[in-house]
Amino acid sequence: MAERSFFGTVRLAILLAVLIFVALGAWLDRRRSTDWDGTLRVTVYPVTVDLDPVTTRFVAGLDADAFSDVTDFMADEAARYGLKIDDPVSVRVSHAVREPPPAAPTDPGIFSVALWSLRLRYWAWRVAANDPLPPPDVQVFALYHTPDGGQVAPDSTGLRKGLVAVTHVFSGPDAAASNQVVLAHEFLH
């Protein structure tokens, strides 16, 4: 059996340290986001998908009040389950994103999903790093489509271990209630 060189041992030690650091960070994030002993900071990043001017204006006008039903629902549920926290969720809106996140794979094999997950996490990390708002606990990318009456939105996705959600919703006040259900559902993953 070949002996490992000093540099090979150092490289292996560094890679193991990075792996442990990432795993510990993911575990702490997951633990902190589900213990409900403090307010969970959720940042919604609205993105116009189809560049329709009406949808673009609608998205530009979104603020935290547009998601007040989510925060009210979470406060009601916290009280119902006996949590000793008044505001379990705080929703902020950031307009720091201009392009949609990496698209989910069309062929959902293990390798393609894992690669997409890594690309999405890296993309979300870059967005948070360039955002003037403080870092969130959960990132929700709300991709707004222009409603055309019979259109069905693509499936939304939530990465439990990444604390990232990608939601497909519709613009306009008629869709506000269903949008909030989709958003709450995905960020609770």
PDB file of C-alpha atoms in Angstrom:
ATOM      1  CA  MET A   1       0.000   0.000   0.000  1.00  0.00           C
ATOM      2  CA  ALA A   2       1.389   3.405  -0.952  1.00  0.00           C
ATOM      3  CA  GLU A   3       2.189   5.855   1.807  1.00  0.00           C
ATOM      4  CA  ARG A   4       0.449   9.185   1.866  1.00  0.00           C
ATOM      5  CA  SER A   5       2.695  12.226   1.442  1.00  0.00           C
ATOM      6  CA  PHE A   6       2.668  15.079   3.939  1.00  0.00           C
ATOM      7  CA  PHE A   7       0.841  17.349   1.494  1.00  0.00           C
ATOM      8  CA  GLY A   8      -1.682  14.616   0.741  1.00  0.00           C
ATOM      9  CA  THR A   9      -2.383  14.267   4.463  1.00  0.00           C
ATOM     10  CA  VAL A  10      -2.739  18.040   4.881  1.00  0.00           C
ATOM     11  CA  ARG A  11      -5.078  18.217   1.866  1.00  0.00           C
ATOM     12  CA  LEU A  12      -7.205  15.384   3.268  1.00  0.00           C
ATOM     13  CA  ALA A  13      -7.328  17.089   6.675  1.00  0.00           C
ATOM     14  CA  ILE A  14      -8.428  20.384   5.100  1.00  0.00           C
ATOM     15  CA  LEU A  15     -11.136  18.665   3.049  1.00  0.00           C
ATOM     16  CA  LEU A  16     -12.415  16.823   6.129  1.00  0.00           C
ATOM     17  CA  ALA A  17     -12.423  20.065   8.140  1.00  0.00           C
ATOM     18  CA  VAL A  18     -14.437  21.812   5.397  1.00  0.00           C
ATOM     19  CA  LEU A  19     -16.894  18.902   5.270  1.00  0.00           C
ATOM     20  CA  ILE A  20     -17.334  18.970   9.059  1.00  0.00           C
ATOM     21  CA  PHE A  21     -17.750  22.768   9.015  1.00  0.00           C
ATOM     22  CA  VAL A  22     -20.436  22.625   6.291  1.00  0.00           C
ATOM     23  CA  ALA A  23     -22.272  19.731   7.948  1.00  0.00           C
ATOM     24  CA  LEU A  24     -22.204  21.419  11.360  1.00  0.00           C
ATOM     25  CA  GLY A  25     -23.408  24.705   9.840  1.00  0.00           C
ATOM     26  CA  ALA A  26     -26.294  22.960   8.066  1.00  0.00           C
ATOM     27  CA  TRP A  27     -27.245  21.111  11.250  1.00  0.00           C
ATOM     28  CA  LEU A  28     -27.171  24.318  13.330  1.00  0.00           C
ATOM     29  CA  ASP A  29     -29.237  26.208  10.727  1.00  0.00           C
ATOM     30  CA  ARG A  30     -31.809  23.425  10.659  1.00  0.00           C
ATOM     31  CA  ARG A  31     -31.911  23.204  14.438  1.00  0.00           C
ATOM     32  CA  ARG A  32     -32.232  26.969  14.900  1.00  0.00           C
ATOM     33  CA  SER A  33     -34.961  27.260  12.258  1.00  0.00           C
ATOM     34  CA  THR A  34     -37.162  24.600  13.857  1.00  0.00           C
ATOM     35  CA  ASP A  35     -36.820  25.247  17.590  1.00  0.00           C
ATOM     36  CA  TRP A  36     -39.261  28.204  17.512  1.00  0.00           C
ATOM     37  CA  ASP A  37     -37.608  30.051  20.387  1.00  0.00           C
ATOM     38  CA  GLY A  38     -37.069  33.185  18.299  1.00  0.00           C
ATOM     39  CA  THR A  39     -38.524  34.924  15.286  1.00  0.00           C
ATOM     40  CA  LEU A  40     -37.746  33.186  11.998  1.00  0.00           C
ATOM     41  CA  ARG A  41     -36.615  35.780   9.447  1.00  0.00           C
ATOM     42  CA  VAL A  42     -38.016  34.999   6.007  1.00  0.00           C
ATOM     43  CA  THR A  43     -36.952  37.117   3.058  1.00  0.00           C
ATOM     44  CA  VAL A  44     -39.091  36.984  -0.075  1.00  0.00           C
ATOM     45  CA  TYR A  45     -37.337  37.804  -3.318  1.00  0.00           C
ATOM     46  CA  PRO A  46     -40.021  38.524  -5.954  1.00  0.00           C
ATOM     47  CA  VAL A  47     -38.943  37.933  -9.551  1.00  0.00           C
ATOM     48  CA  THR A  48     -40.920  38.720 -12.708  1.00  0.00           C
ATOM     49  CA  VAL A  49     -40.669  35.677 -14.948  1.00  0.00           C
ATOM     50  CA  ASP A  50     -42.304  36.749 -18.184  1.00  0.00           C
ATOM     51  CA  LEU A  51     -41.397  40.486 -18.214  1.00  0.00           C
ATOM     52  CA  ASP A  52     -45.020  41.548 -18.697  1.00  0.00           C
ATOM     53  CA  PRO A  53     -45.257  45.291 -17.782  1.00  0.00           C
ATOM     54  CA  VAL A  54     -48.327  44.783 -15.573  1.00  0.00           C
ATOM     55  CA  THR A  55     -46.618  41.936 -13.685  1.00  0.00           C
ATOM     56  CA  THR A  56     -43.411  43.972 -13.429  1.00  0.00           C
ATOM     57  CA  ARG A  57     -45.299  46.897 -11.826  1.00  0.00           C
ATOM     58  CA  PHE A  58     -47.137  44.523  -9.485  1.00  0.00           C
ATOM     59  CA  VAL A  59     -43.890  42.893  -8.346  1.00  0.00           C
ATOM     60  CA  ALA A  60     -42.160  46.261  -7.879  1.00  0.00           C
ATOM     61  CA  GLY A  61     -44.959  47.320  -5.518  1.00  0.00           C
ATOM     62  CA  LEU A  62     -44.677  44.292  -3.226  1.00  0.00           C
ATOM     63  CA  ASP A  63     -43.664  44.900   0.378  1.00  0.00           C
ATOM     64  CA  ALA A  64     -43.927  43.039   3.681  1.00  0.00           C
ATOM     65  CA  ASP A  65     -47.595  44.037   4.021  1.00  0.00           C
ATOM     66  CA  ALA A  66     -48.350  41.940   0.928  1.00  0.00           C
ATOM     67  CA  PHE A  67     -47.489  38.864   3.021  1.00  0.00           C
ATOM     68  CA  SER A  68     -49.168  39.872   6.271  1.00  0.00           C
ATOM     69  CA  ASP A  69     -51.591  36.952   6.069  1.00  0.00           C
ATOM     70  CA  VAL A  70     -48.612  34.574   6.322  1.00  0.00           C
ATOM     71  CA  THR A  71     -47.283  36.237   9.471  1.00  0.00           C
ATOM     72  CA  ASP A  72     -50.791  36.399  10.979  1.00  0.00           C
ATOM     73  CA  PHE A  73     -51.397  32.720  10.212  1.00  0.00           C
ATOM     74  CA  MET A  74     -48.078  31.695  11.759  1.00  0.00           C
ATOM     75  CA  ALA A  75     -48.792  33.789  14.891  1.00  0.00           C
ATOM     76  CA  ASP A  76     -52.231  32.166  15.222  1.00  0.00           C
ATOM     77  CA  GLU A  77     -50.749  28.691  14.819  1.00  0.00           C
ATOM     78  CA  ALA A  78     -47.998  29.430  17.339  1.00  0.00           C
ATOM     79  CA  ALA A  79     -50.615  30.492  19.888  1.00  0.00           C
ATOM     80  CA  ARG A  80     -52.720  27.426  19.085  1.00  0.00           C
ATOM     81  CA  TYR A  81     -49.766  25.114  19.758  1.00  0.00           C
ATOM     82  CA  GLY A  82     -48.741  26.945  22.926  1.00  0.00           C
ATOM     83  CA  LEU A  83     -45.495  28.506  21.704  1.00  0.00           C
ATOM     84  CA  LYS A  84     -44.330  31.382  23.875  1.00  0.00           C
ATOM     85  CA  ILE A  85     -43.477  33.663  20.979  1.00  0.00           C
ATOM     86  CA  ASP A  86     -45.586  36.547  19.699  1.00  0.00           C
ATOM     87  CA  ASP A  87     -44.049  36.814  16.231  1.00  0.00           C
ATOM     88  CA  PRO A  88     -42.807  33.400  15.100  1.00  0.00           C
ATOM     89  CA  VAL A  89     -42.196  34.647  11.538  1.00  0.00           C
ATOM     90  CA  SER A  90     -41.046  37.979  10.185  1.00  0.00           C
ATOM     91  CA  VAL A  91     -41.421  38.399   6.423  1.00  0.00           C
ATOM     92  CA  ARG A  92     -39.298  40.939   4.577  1.00  0.00           C
ATOM     93  CA  VAL A  93     -39.310  41.672   0.864  1.00  0.00           C
ATOM     94  CA  SER A  94     -36.104  42.323  -1.055  1.00  0.00           C
ATOM     95  CA  HIS A  95     -35.898  43.453  -4.655  1.00  0.00           C
ATOM     96  CA  ALA A  96     -32.251  42.378  -4.957  1.00  0.00           C
ATOM     97  CA  VAL A  97     -32.920  39.666  -7.574  1.00  0.00           C
ATOM     98  CA  ARG A  98     -33.290  40.387 -11.275  1.00  0.00           C
ATOM     99  CA  GLU A  99     -33.040  36.917 -12.842  1.00  0.00           C
ATOM    100  CA  PRO A 100     -34.774  33.681 -11.841  1.00  0.00           C
ATOM    101  CA  PRO A 101     -32.914  30.942  -9.982  1.00  0.00           C
ATOM    102  CA  PRO A 102     -31.462  27.897 -11.753  1.00  0.00           C
ATOM    103  CA  ALA A 103     -34.267  25.841 -13.274  1.00  0.00           C
ATOM    104  CA  ALA A 104     -35.056  22.469 -11.757  1.00  0.00           C
ATOM    105  CA  PRO A 105     -33.921  19.543 -13.895  1.00  0.00           C
ATOM    106  CA  THR A 106     -36.359  18.171 -16.439  1.00  0.00           C
ATOM    107  CA  ASP A 107     -34.907  14.679 -15.926  1.00  0.00           C
ATOM    108  CA  PRO A 108     -35.044  14.268 -12.136  1.00  0.00           C
ATOM    109  CA  GLY A 109     -32.296  11.710 -11.616  1.00  0.00           C
ATOM    110  CA  ILE A 110     -30.245  11.602  -8.432  1.00  0.00           C
ATOM    111  CA  PHE A 111     -27.190  13.221 -10.004  1.00  0.00           C
ATOM    112  CA  SER A 112     -29.111  15.978 -11.813  1.00  0.00           C
ATOM    113  CA  VAL A 113     -31.155  16.867  -8.710  1.00  0.00           C
ATOM    114  CA  ALA A 114     -28.026  16.949  -6.527  1.00  0.00           C
ATOM    115  CA  LEU A 115     -26.243  19.181  -9.039  1.00  0.00           C
ATOM    116  CA  TRP A 116     -29.271  21.491  -9.300  1.00  0.00           C
ATOM    117  CA  SER A 117     -29.509  21.669  -5.502  1.00  0.00           C
ATOM    118  CA  LEU A 118     -25.865  22.736  -5.266  1.00  0.00           C
ATOM    119  CA  ARG A 119     -26.325  25.342  -8.015  1.00  0.00           C
ATOM    120  CA  LEU A 120     -29.471  26.689  -6.327  1.00  0.00           C
ATOM    121  CA  ARG A 121     -27.750  26.921  -2.928  1.00  0.00           C
ATOM    122  CA  TYR A 122     -24.754  28.714  -4.430  1.00  0.00           C
ATOM    123  CA  TRP A 123     -27.040  31.094  -6.347  1.00  0.00           C
ATOM    124  CA  ALA A 124     -29.081  31.800  -3.173  1.00  0.00           C
ATOM    125  CA  TRP A 125     -25.875  32.404  -1.191  1.00  0.00           C
ATOM    126  CA  ARG A 126     -24.718  34.941  -3.797  1.00  0.00           C
ATOM    127  CA  VAL A 127     -28.111  36.692  -3.660  1.00  0.00           C
ATOM    128  CA  ALA A 128     -27.963  36.946   0.147  1.00  0.00           C
ATOM    129  CA  ALA A 129     -24.375  38.191   0.016  1.00  0.00           C
ATOM    130  CA  ASN A 130     -25.374  41.036  -2.363  1.00  0.00           C
ATOM    131  CA  ASP A 131     -28.610  41.911  -0.563  1.00  0.00           C
ATOM    132  CA  PRO A 132     -28.611  45.082   1.579  1.00  0.00           C
ATOM    133  CA  LEU A 133     -30.998  43.415   4.060  1.00  0.00           C
ATOM    134  CA  PRO A 134     -29.565  41.363   6.928  1.00  0.00           C
ATOM    135  CA  PRO A 135     -29.085  37.660   6.135  1.00  0.00           C
ATOM    136  CA  PRO A 136     -32.365  35.741   6.405  1.00  0.00           C
ATOM    137  CA  ASP A 137     -33.042  32.416   8.062  1.00  0.00           C
ATOM    138  CA  VAL A 138     -35.136  31.305   5.063  1.00  0.00           C
ATOM    139  CA  GLN A 139     -34.986  32.582   1.491  1.00  0.00           C
ATOM    140  CA  VAL A 140     -38.125  32.387  -0.656  1.00  0.00           C
ATOM    141  CA  PHE A 141     -37.788  33.197  -4.338  1.00  0.00           C
ATOM    142  CA  ALA A 142     -41.284  34.052  -5.588  1.00  0.00           C
ATOM    143  CA  LEU A 143     -41.405  33.736  -9.365  1.00  0.00           C
ATOM    144  CA  TYR A 144     -44.374  35.784 -10.549  1.00  0.00           C
ATOM    145  CA  HIS A 145     -46.175  34.729 -13.734  1.00  0.00           C
ATOM    146  CA  THR A 146     -48.808  36.732 -15.586  1.00  0.00           C
ATOM    147  CA  PRO A 147     -52.170  34.982 -15.188  1.00  0.00           C
ATOM    148  CA  ASP A 148     -53.925  34.109 -18.425  1.00  0.00           C
ATOM    149  CA  GLY A 149     -57.004  32.361 -17.058  1.00  0.00           C
ATOM    150  CA  GLY A 150     -56.199  28.703 -17.710  1.00  0.00           C
ATOM    151  CA  GLN A 151     -52.503  28.684 -16.927  1.00  0.00           C
ATOM    152  CA  VAL A 152     -51.155  26.283 -14.311  1.00  0.00           C
ATOM    153  CA  ALA A 153     -48.043  27.360 -12.432  1.00  0.00           C
ATOM    154  CA  PRO A 154     -45.034  25.027 -12.436  1.00  0.00           C
ATOM    155  CA  ASP A 155     -44.380  23.071  -9.264  1.00  0.00           C
ATOM    156  CA  SER A 156     -42.828  24.999  -6.412  1.00  0.00           C
ATOM    157  CA  THR A 157     -39.859  23.565  -4.523  1.00  0.00           C
ATOM    158  CA  GLY A 158     -38.517  23.820  -1.004  1.00  0.00           C
ATOM    159  CA  LEU A 159     -35.061  22.640   0.075  1.00  0.00           C
ATOM    160  CA  ARG A 160     -35.412  21.674   3.713  1.00  0.00           C
ATOM    161  CA  LYS A 161     -31.696  21.422   4.359  1.00  0.00           C
ATOM    162  CA  GLY A 162     -30.893  24.561   2.379  1.00  0.00           C
ATOM    163  CA  LEU A 163     -33.649  26.728   3.893  1.00  0.00           C
ATOM    164  CA  VAL A 164     -34.432  27.898   0.358  1.00  0.00           C
ATOM    165  CA  ALA A 165     -37.782  27.825  -1.443  1.00  0.00           C
ATOM    166  CA  VAL A 166     -38.676  28.557  -5.053  1.00  0.00           C
ATOM    167  CA  THR A 167     -42.358  29.329  -5.521  1.00  0.00           C
ATOM    168  CA  HIS A 168     -44.282  29.848  -8.746  1.00  0.00           C
ATOM    169  CA  VAL A 169     -47.128  32.288  -8.188  1.00  0.00           C
ATOM    170  CA  PHE A 170     -49.323  34.655 -10.186  1.00  0.00           C
ATOM    171  CA  SER A 171     -49.367  38.438 -10.196  1.00  0.00           C
ATOM    172  CA  GLY A 172     -52.407  40.506  -9.350  1.00  0.00           C
ATOM    173  CA  PRO A 173     -54.614  41.017  -6.310  1.00  0.00           C
ATOM    174  CA  ASP A 174     -56.901  38.109  -7.276  1.00  0.00           C
ATOM    175  CA  ALA A 175     -54.050  35.655  -6.716  1.00  0.00           C
ATOM    176  CA  ALA A 176     -52.770  37.138  -3.437  1.00  0.00           C
ATOM    177  CA  ALA A 177     -54.484  34.631  -1.123  1.00  0.00           C
ATOM    178  CA  SER A 178     -53.397  31.530  -3.034  1.00  0.00           C
ATOM    179  CA  ASN A 179     -49.889  32.967  -3.420  1.00  0.00           C
ATOM    180  CA  GLN A 180     -49.564  33.273   0.342  1.00  0.00           C
ATOM    181  CA  VAL A 181     -50.648  29.654   0.818  1.00  0.00           C
ATOM    182  CA  VAL A 182     -48.009  28.491  -1.683  1.00  0.00           C
ATOM    183  CA  LEU A 183     -45.348  30.672  -0.084  1.00  0.00           C
ATOM    184  CA  ALA A 184     -46.124  29.500   3.468  1.00  0.00           C
ATOM    185  CA  HIS A 185     -46.247  25.874   2.368  1.00  0.00           C
ATOM    186  CA  GLU A 186     -42.841  26.009   0.692  1.00  0.00           C
ATOM    187  CA  PHE A 187     -40.984  27.888   3.385  1.00  0.00           C
ATOM    188  CA  LEU A 188     -42.293  25.446   5.982  1.00  0.00           C
ATOM    189  CA  HIS A 189     -40.470  22.642   4.174  1.00  0.00           C
TER     190      HIS A 189
END
